[in-house]
Amino acid sequence: RMYAVVGATVTTSEASRGPASAGPPPPITEESIDYNPPRGTRDFAPDEMRLRSWLFQRFREVSRLFAFEEVDFPVLESEALFVRKAGEEITQQLYNFEDKSGRRVSLRPELTPSLARLVLQKGKGLPFPVKWFAIGQCWRYERMTRGRRREHYQWNMDILGISGVEAEAELLAAIVTFFKKVGITSEDVGIRVSNRKVLQSVLGRFGVPNESFAAVCVVVDKIEKIARDEVEGELLKLGVSKDAADGILSALSLRTLAELEALLGSENEAATELKQLFALVDVYGFSDWLSFDASVVRGLAYYTGTVFEGFDKAGKLRAICGGGRYDRLLSTFGGEDTPACGFGFGDAVIVELLKERQLLPALQQDVDCIVFSLEDTLRPQAGLVARTLRDAGYAVELVLESKKMKWAFKHAERLQAKHLVLLGSSEWERGCVRIKNLISREEKDVAIDELVTEVDMLKE
Ligand SMILES: Nc1ccc(Br)nc1
């Protein structure tokens, strides 16, 4: 890890030092500044930032296509927003603390509770249905033993006020639109879809109380990560009977909607909702991306209906995105019963997938012109030339120090700039600058007031 040892003067304000009589300030100490960001977090230097901006621009383009409005919330929320008793990993890894006023707060581990809070804050004046999207950094406090990241950015899209599966179809369409936009096909990626009402029906058959529903879902969500008998053991610990646990685990291995109907009956809500959703998506035209998979439950306690997750068909990566219906969340926050569904799409797994598929874009700085004065005396005029081009919308790198021509060419090459604009005293005396087109290698003297027109033309 990179460190610098710097002399640091430890100055303390009067208040913290206490009254003057408390004696001289503490001695100057040395502290080592670690150049790396805190454990589990990332810097975004220009190259990484270009990729992140590219990804977020794709998220925004899709959200615009679906007429969703962008929202955002504080990264710091009241801890109460995320305290749930279903044993979710996300609530056991809160990056939470008591602030200086004694308030219990937490860095947000997800965006959905904040969205619910804002909708409730807006109250009855908020036109429904709500279609909002957000891209926000989310946090967890992982014991570093697991060496996993503690922050990631998530794109969320949510629809509130629509109880029909049309809302889920719209959200799934947005996810598919994103995948297609970045060059991913339904050969690479699929979306597994199920409905928590499958589990709810099974629990009902075995007389498992509703209060256990969320905790059972959280346990069952681990089915891909821990051994089946461990899942069974955790179910038994929740007070679920052996028979009920067997019933739950066998329901997860249902392979088709026909099997689901055979088990639960064709009038069962889970079966009808799933059939409706698949029929909608069929007409919508992206059935090839979807599959029914009864083992999908997702790990968030508040899902009540449809659940889904994007996965890579090569099976090398963790879930790419996930979401579902959460019709009870707003009422648990004291609001009216409000139908709601949404998804979260992280910024990490998708980049791993794009790397795997060699679909990462080649991104470089976007500079149109480099303005460069050959003599120091013309440096003020170089600023005027840069301003003229910038006022016309061109990205201009103004060279701010004495450099040789050779350096200017190399610099232009590095930045992939299209034009090099040189100020020299002989040209300037004639009211001109010299333009070198770095693509066509053409060069010419251009009058200052012709400069923008010239660059416009060279741009063609
Ligand atoms: N919820 C959450 C937050 C941060 C990361 Br990294 N992963 C999951």
XYZ file of C-alpha atoms and ligand atoms in Angstrom:
468
model
C 0.000 0.000 0.000
C 1.283 3.499 -0.889
C 2.109 5.786 2.027
C 3.746 9.181 2.399
C 5.188 10.313 5.694
C 4.262 13.942 6.112
C 4.938 16.380 8.906
C 1.573 17.424 10.198
C 0.986 20.266 12.577
C -1.636 19.128 14.954
C -3.615 22.268 15.602
C -6.530 22.027 17.936
C -9.148 24.689 18.309
C -9.313 26.547 21.629
C -12.379 24.556 22.494
C -10.833 21.174 22.148
C -7.582 22.352 23.733
C -9.487 23.706 26.690
C -8.637 26.929 28.515
C -5.296 28.649 27.834
C -4.057 27.475 31.180
C -4.106 23.949 29.841
C -0.557 24.589 28.589
C 1.132 24.505 25.167
C -0.392 22.777 22.109
C 0.523 19.112 21.649
C 3.829 18.470 19.843
C 3.955 18.261 16.054
C 3.397 14.656 15.162
C 4.096 12.727 11.991
C 1.186 10.954 10.405
C 1.386 8.693 7.442
C -1.182 9.487 4.753
C -2.269 6.351 2.934
C -2.674 7.164 -0.759
C -5.096 4.312 -1.187
C -8.833 4.838 -0.584
C -10.397 3.233 2.487
C -10.634 -0.565 2.452
C -13.330 -1.876 0.118
C -13.732 1.420 -1.740
C -12.525 2.605 -5.150
C -11.085 5.756 -6.684
C -12.196 6.656 -10.184
C -9.162 8.091 -11.983
C -9.864 9.366 -15.547
C -9.793 5.970 -17.276
C -12.063 4.336 -14.688
C -14.259 7.451 -14.585
C -14.726 7.371 -18.385
C -15.980 3.780 -18.162
C -18.251 4.593 -15.220
C -19.664 7.639 -17.067
C -20.197 5.525 -20.175
C -22.102 2.909 -18.132
C -24.229 5.498 -16.332
C -24.998 7.197 -19.658
C -26.401 3.876 -20.927
C -28.500 3.586 -17.729
C -29.815 7.112 -18.291
C -30.559 6.538 -21.960
C -32.697 3.489 -21.156
C -34.456 5.304 -18.314
C -35.284 8.156 -20.725
C -36.620 5.719 -23.348
C -39.050 4.436 -20.695
C -40.034 7.969 -19.612
C -38.705 7.516 -16.063
C -37.690 10.611 -14.080
C -34.385 10.723 -12.247
C -34.356 11.102 -8.461
C -31.690 10.926 -5.767
C -31.511 10.712 -1.974
C -28.858 11.247 0.723
C -26.274 8.472 0.941
C -26.782 8.841 4.718
C -30.198 7.808 6.040
C -31.795 7.118 9.410
C -30.800 3.595 10.393
C -34.500 2.865 11.029
C -35.076 2.791 7.259
C -33.040 -0.399 6.968
C -33.678 -2.197 10.250
C -35.620 -5.357 9.371
C -35.872 -8.585 11.355
C -35.753 -11.163 8.583
C -32.049 -11.889 8.884
C -31.044 -10.424 5.536
C -27.322 -10.112 4.866
C -27.930 -6.518 3.716
C -29.267 -5.500 7.157
C -26.555 -7.396 9.016
C -23.874 -5.447 7.162
C -25.168 -1.927 7.661
C -22.479 0.760 7.562
C -24.203 2.346 10.532
C -23.121 4.586 13.428
C -24.274 7.110 15.957
C -23.675 10.666 14.778
C -22.521 13.515 17.036
C -26.138 14.335 17.928
C -26.649 10.770 19.084
C -28.789 9.864 16.099
C -28.592 6.307 14.693
C -27.741 6.707 11.016
C -26.459 4.454 8.249
C -24.889 4.718 4.833
C -27.592 3.330 2.546
C -27.129 -0.336 1.546
C -29.824 0.022 -1.161
C -32.013 2.738 -2.696
C -35.547 1.313 -2.458
C -36.300 2.352 1.175
C -35.174 5.917 0.380
C -37.440 5.934 -2.668
C -40.342 4.720 -0.525
C -39.574 7.441 2.030
C -39.581 10.175 -0.639
C -42.859 8.927 -2.157
C -44.439 8.989 1.324
C -42.976 12.422 1.999
C -44.587 13.739 -1.222
C -47.908 12.280 -0.030
C -51.188 12.552 -1.906
C -49.943 15.376 -4.138
C -47.681 12.978 -6.024
C -49.221 11.931 -9.364
C -49.385 8.161 -9.824
C -48.108 5.946 -11.303
C -44.649 6.964 -10.186
C -41.850 5.961 -12.581
C -38.564 6.988 -11.061
C -34.949 5.959 -11.605
C -31.822 6.627 -9.576
C -28.131 5.826 -9.814
C -26.586 5.877 -6.362
C -23.641 4.602 -4.357
C -24.637 1.957 -1.827
C -22.612 0.699 1.104
C -22.112 -2.346 3.291
C -19.744 -3.037 6.140
C -18.105 -6.354 5.309
C -15.554 -7.850 7.655
C -12.468 -7.352 5.479
C -11.690 -11.035 5.982
C -13.853 -11.601 2.912
C -11.981 -8.878 0.991
C -15.138 -7.863 -0.847
C -15.980 -4.306 -1.846
C -17.873 -2.119 0.579
C -19.437 0.176 -1.971
C -20.965 -0.074 -5.416
C -23.196 2.036 -7.611
C -26.676 0.793 -8.365
C -29.092 1.807 -11.091
C -32.673 1.440 -9.864
C -35.933 1.760 -11.764
C -39.195 1.631 -9.822
C -42.897 1.803 -10.717
C -45.372 2.589 -7.924
C -49.143 2.541 -8.269
C -49.510 -0.308 -10.772
C -50.767 -3.592 -9.261
C -50.828 -5.490 -12.576
C -47.820 -7.390 -13.956
C -47.668 -4.772 -16.730
C -45.297 -2.959 -14.377
C -42.963 -5.956 -14.135
C -43.084 -6.406 -17.920
C -42.018 -2.753 -18.331
C -39.101 -3.136 -15.902
C -37.951 -6.357 -17.565
C -38.180 -4.627 -20.951
C -35.931 -1.848 -19.639
C -33.332 -4.375 -18.474
C -33.404 -6.152 -21.846
C -33.147 -2.791 -23.640
C -30.008 -2.045 -21.626
C -28.422 -5.403 -22.401
C -29.095 -4.969 -26.127
C -27.753 -1.415 -26.038
C -24.356 -2.618 -24.740
C -24.172 -5.550 -27.156
C -25.225 -8.366 -24.829
C -27.560 -10.962 -26.355
C -29.997 -13.530 -24.969
C -27.270 -16.100 -25.695
C -25.062 -14.387 -23.099
C -27.615 -13.487 -20.461
C -31.047 -14.573 -19.249
C -33.537 -13.300 -16.697
C -34.944 -15.869 -14.285
C -38.470 -15.044 -13.130
C -40.580 -16.431 -10.322
C -43.118 -15.250 -7.784
C -42.919 -15.334 -4.003
C -46.562 -16.338 -3.911
C -45.321 -19.812 -4.838
C -43.616 -20.031 -1.457
C -46.497 -18.251 0.236
C -48.924 -20.906 -1.089
C -46.672 -23.755 0.047
C -46.221 -22.216 3.500
C -49.999 -21.804 3.720
C -50.504 -25.499 2.963
C -48.242 -26.452 5.859
C -49.717 -23.913 8.230
C -46.516 -21.893 8.490
C -47.510 -18.499 9.961
C -47.310 -15.465 7.668
C -44.879 -13.822 10.106
C -42.237 -16.361 9.036
C -42.678 -15.646 5.301
C -39.942 -13.007 4.907
C -37.401 -14.929 6.996
C -38.146 -18.140 5.051
C -37.531 -16.292 1.766
C -34.219 -14.921 3.053
C -33.109 -18.433 4.011
C -34.341 -20.026 0.792
C -32.514 -17.369 -1.237
C -29.267 -18.973 -0.065
C -30.107 -22.198 -1.913
C -27.507 -21.483 -4.617
C -24.843 -20.478 -2.076
C -25.057 -23.025 0.742
C -25.805 -26.736 0.870
C -29.415 -27.881 0.706
C -29.312 -29.499 4.155
C -27.931 -26.261 5.582
C -30.923 -24.440 4.089
C -33.191 -27.100 5.588
C -31.479 -26.693 8.948
C -32.007 -22.924 8.882
C -35.680 -23.454 7.979
C -36.128 -25.800 10.919
C -34.513 -23.161 13.165
C -37.236 -20.762 12.003
C -39.763 -23.203 13.418
C -40.741 -24.614 10.021
C -41.659 -28.314 10.275
C -39.623 -30.982 8.467
C -42.577 -31.649 6.135
C -42.958 -27.939 5.375
C -39.204 -27.638 4.732
C -39.376 -30.579 2.309
C -42.432 -29.010 0.651
C -40.608 -25.696 0.267
C -37.442 -27.252 -1.147
C -39.350 -29.411 -3.627
C -41.377 -26.392 -4.790
C -38.070 -24.672 -5.649
C -37.237 -27.379 -8.153
C -40.443 -26.986 -10.182
C -39.284 -26.585 -13.761
C -42.331 -25.317 -15.662
C -45.492 -23.304 -15.125
C -47.401 -26.490 -15.947
C -45.720 -28.235 -13.025
C -46.492 -25.193 -10.875
C -50.150 -25.363 -11.812
C -50.184 -29.096 -11.166
C -48.837 -28.495 -7.663
C -50.799 -25.382 -6.701
C -53.805 -25.453 -9.052
C -54.427 -23.346 -12.164
C -56.312 -20.710 -10.135
C -53.355 -20.182 -7.812
C -52.317 -16.506 -7.773
C -48.635 -17.251 -8.379
C -49.515 -19.352 -11.417
C -51.949 -16.818 -12.882
C -49.605 -13.865 -12.339
C -46.684 -15.695 -13.915
C -48.775 -16.845 -16.871
C -50.016 -13.295 -17.363
C -46.477 -11.898 -17.205
C -45.076 -14.398 -19.694
C -48.012 -13.775 -22.049
C -47.394 -9.995 -21.886
C -43.674 -10.408 -22.492
C -44.377 -12.738 -25.404
C -46.306 -10.015 -27.227
C -43.815 -7.384 -26.031
C -41.263 -9.478 -27.921
C -38.490 -10.474 -25.480
C -39.563 -13.913 -24.249
C -36.218 -15.293 -25.413
C -34.579 -13.482 -22.496
C -36.901 -14.886 -19.816
C -37.352 -18.211 -18.103
C -39.504 -19.382 -15.206
C -37.282 -20.605 -12.382
C -38.998 -21.471 -9.101
C -35.672 -21.339 -7.239
C -35.479 -17.551 -7.648
C -36.633 -15.859 -4.445
C -34.100 -12.992 -4.063
C -32.747 -12.048 -0.631
C -34.684 -8.929 0.286
C -37.375 -9.395 2.919
C -39.875 -6.966 1.424
C -40.606 -8.708 -1.888
C -44.210 -9.971 -2.016
C -44.828 -11.148 -5.595
C -42.859 -11.359 -8.823
C -39.086 -11.695 -8.318
C -36.436 -11.834 -11.029
C -32.697 -11.758 -11.579
C -30.403 -11.328 -14.572
C -27.719 -14.010 -14.875
C -24.874 -14.882 -17.227
C -25.543 -18.145 -19.056
C -21.866 -19.130 -18.786
C -22.541 -19.356 -15.041
C -19.270 -17.630 -14.126
C -20.649 -14.530 -12.434
C -22.909 -13.490 -9.605
C -26.375 -12.080 -10.425
C -26.106 -9.096 -12.787
C -29.259 -7.395 -11.531
C -32.338 -8.290 -9.534
C -35.724 -7.004 -8.528
C -39.343 -7.713 -7.767
C -42.674 -6.544 -6.452
C -42.823 -5.021 -2.941
C -46.478 -4.131 -2.344
C -46.159 -3.911 1.467
C -43.040 -1.758 1.906
C -44.757 1.632 1.993
C -47.372 0.425 4.467
C -44.612 -0.895 6.767
C -43.324 2.708 6.757
C -46.744 3.886 7.944
C -48.068 4.777 4.486
C -51.085 3.565 2.519
C -50.906 0.150 0.857
C -49.136 1.017 -2.414
C -48.371 -1.456 -5.219
C -44.697 -1.159 -6.123
C -41.995 -2.972 -8.044
C -38.469 -2.218 -9.077
C -34.985 -3.518 -9.728
C -31.384 -2.820 -8.788
C -28.538 -3.115 -11.290
C -25.000 -2.921 -9.856
C -21.968 -1.404 -11.583
C -19.569 -4.278 -10.917
C -20.835 -7.596 -12.322
C -21.943 -5.972 -15.589
C -18.399 -4.659 -16.166
C -16.969 -8.130 -15.497
C -19.444 -9.519 -18.048
C -18.592 -6.851 -20.644
C -14.902 -7.638 -20.136
C -15.587 -11.370 -20.603
C -17.532 -10.673 -23.784
C -14.959 -8.084 -25.025
C -17.696 -5.496 -25.174
C -15.957 -2.814 -23.148
C -15.842 0.423 -25.188
C -12.478 2.004 -26.049
C -12.804 5.402 -24.390
C -10.443 8.350 -24.581
C -10.453 11.990 -23.624
C -12.532 14.033 -26.056
C -10.482 17.121 -27.064
C -11.117 18.949 -30.353
C -8.253 21.442 -30.415
C -4.960 22.172 -28.750
C -4.086 25.875 -28.670
C -0.415 26.569 -28.318
C 1.627 29.787 -28.460
C 5.106 29.441 -29.924
C 6.263 32.558 -28.030
C 5.561 33.407 -24.383
C 4.593 36.944 -25.401
C 1.565 35.509 -27.273
C 0.289 33.450 -24.356
C -2.458 35.971 -23.448
C -3.647 35.918 -27.056
C -3.718 32.129 -26.946
C -6.333 32.458 -24.182
C -8.440 34.658 -26.469
C -8.175 32.066 -29.269
C -9.134 29.256 -26.852
C -12.139 31.267 -25.642
C -13.306 31.885 -29.192
C -13.282 28.171 -29.948
C -14.829 27.202 -26.583
C -17.651 29.723 -27.071
C -18.378 27.820 -30.296
C -18.572 24.583 -28.299
C -15.167 23.105 -29.029
C -13.221 21.249 -26.327
C -9.914 23.102 -26.187
C -6.750 22.229 -24.325
C -4.846 25.497 -23.867
C -1.143 24.830 -23.314
C -0.278 26.851 -20.205
C 3.518 26.811 -20.290
C 6.430 27.070 -22.711
C 6.701 23.939 -24.769
C 8.470 22.916 -27.940
C 6.546 22.184 -31.121
C 7.574 18.523 -30.916
C 5.910 18.266 -27.498
C 2.728 19.869 -28.874
C 2.476 17.280 -31.650
C 3.027 14.396 -29.255
C 0.501 15.855 -26.822
C -2.096 16.274 -29.592
C -1.472 12.675 -30.648
C -1.932 11.450 -27.084
C -5.199 13.316 -26.657
C -6.366 12.309 -30.147
C -7.087 16.021 -30.736
C -8.251 16.896 -34.246
C -6.584 20.275 -34.608
C -3.445 22.018 -33.418
C -3.858 25.822 -33.392
C -0.488 27.605 -33.265
C 0.107 31.273 -32.433
C 3.275 32.700 -33.954
C 4.264 36.383 -34.088
C 4.514 36.580 -37.885
C 1.049 35.059 -38.398
C -0.397 37.076 -35.510
C 0.861 40.335 -37.043
C -1.236 39.379 -40.088
C -4.261 38.666 -37.827
C -3.843 34.953 -38.388
C -3.124 31.720 -36.560
C -1.813 28.488 -38.058
C -4.108 25.468 -37.992
C -2.837 21.934 -38.438
C -5.467 19.329 -39.132
C -4.048 16.295 -37.340
C -6.259 13.905 -39.288
C -5.620 15.080 -42.881
C -2.195 16.608 -42.007
C -3.396 19.694 -43.951
C -2.207 23.015 -42.482
C -2.949 26.648 -43.264
C -2.987 30.159 -41.902
C -6.461 31.229 -40.854
C -7.710 34.701 -39.936
C -8.876 34.876 -36.305
C -12.453 35.749 -37.218
C -12.470 32.825 -39.695
C -11.174 30.404 -37.097
C -14.481 28.888 -35.975
C -15.771 28.555 -39.528
C -12.517 26.896 -40.499
C -12.663 24.431 -37.638
C -16.350 23.781 -38.394
C -15.389 22.939 -41.982
C -12.424 20.816 -40.951
C -14.838 18.932 -38.731
C -16.887 17.716 -41.728
N -25.973 -3.779 -0.532
C -24.715 -3.692 -0.993
C -23.961 -2.559 -0.781
C -22.660 -2.516 -1.263
C -22.183 -3.599 -1.959
Br -20.407 -3.587 -2.615
N -22.924 -4.675 -2.175
C -24.168 -4.735 -1.714
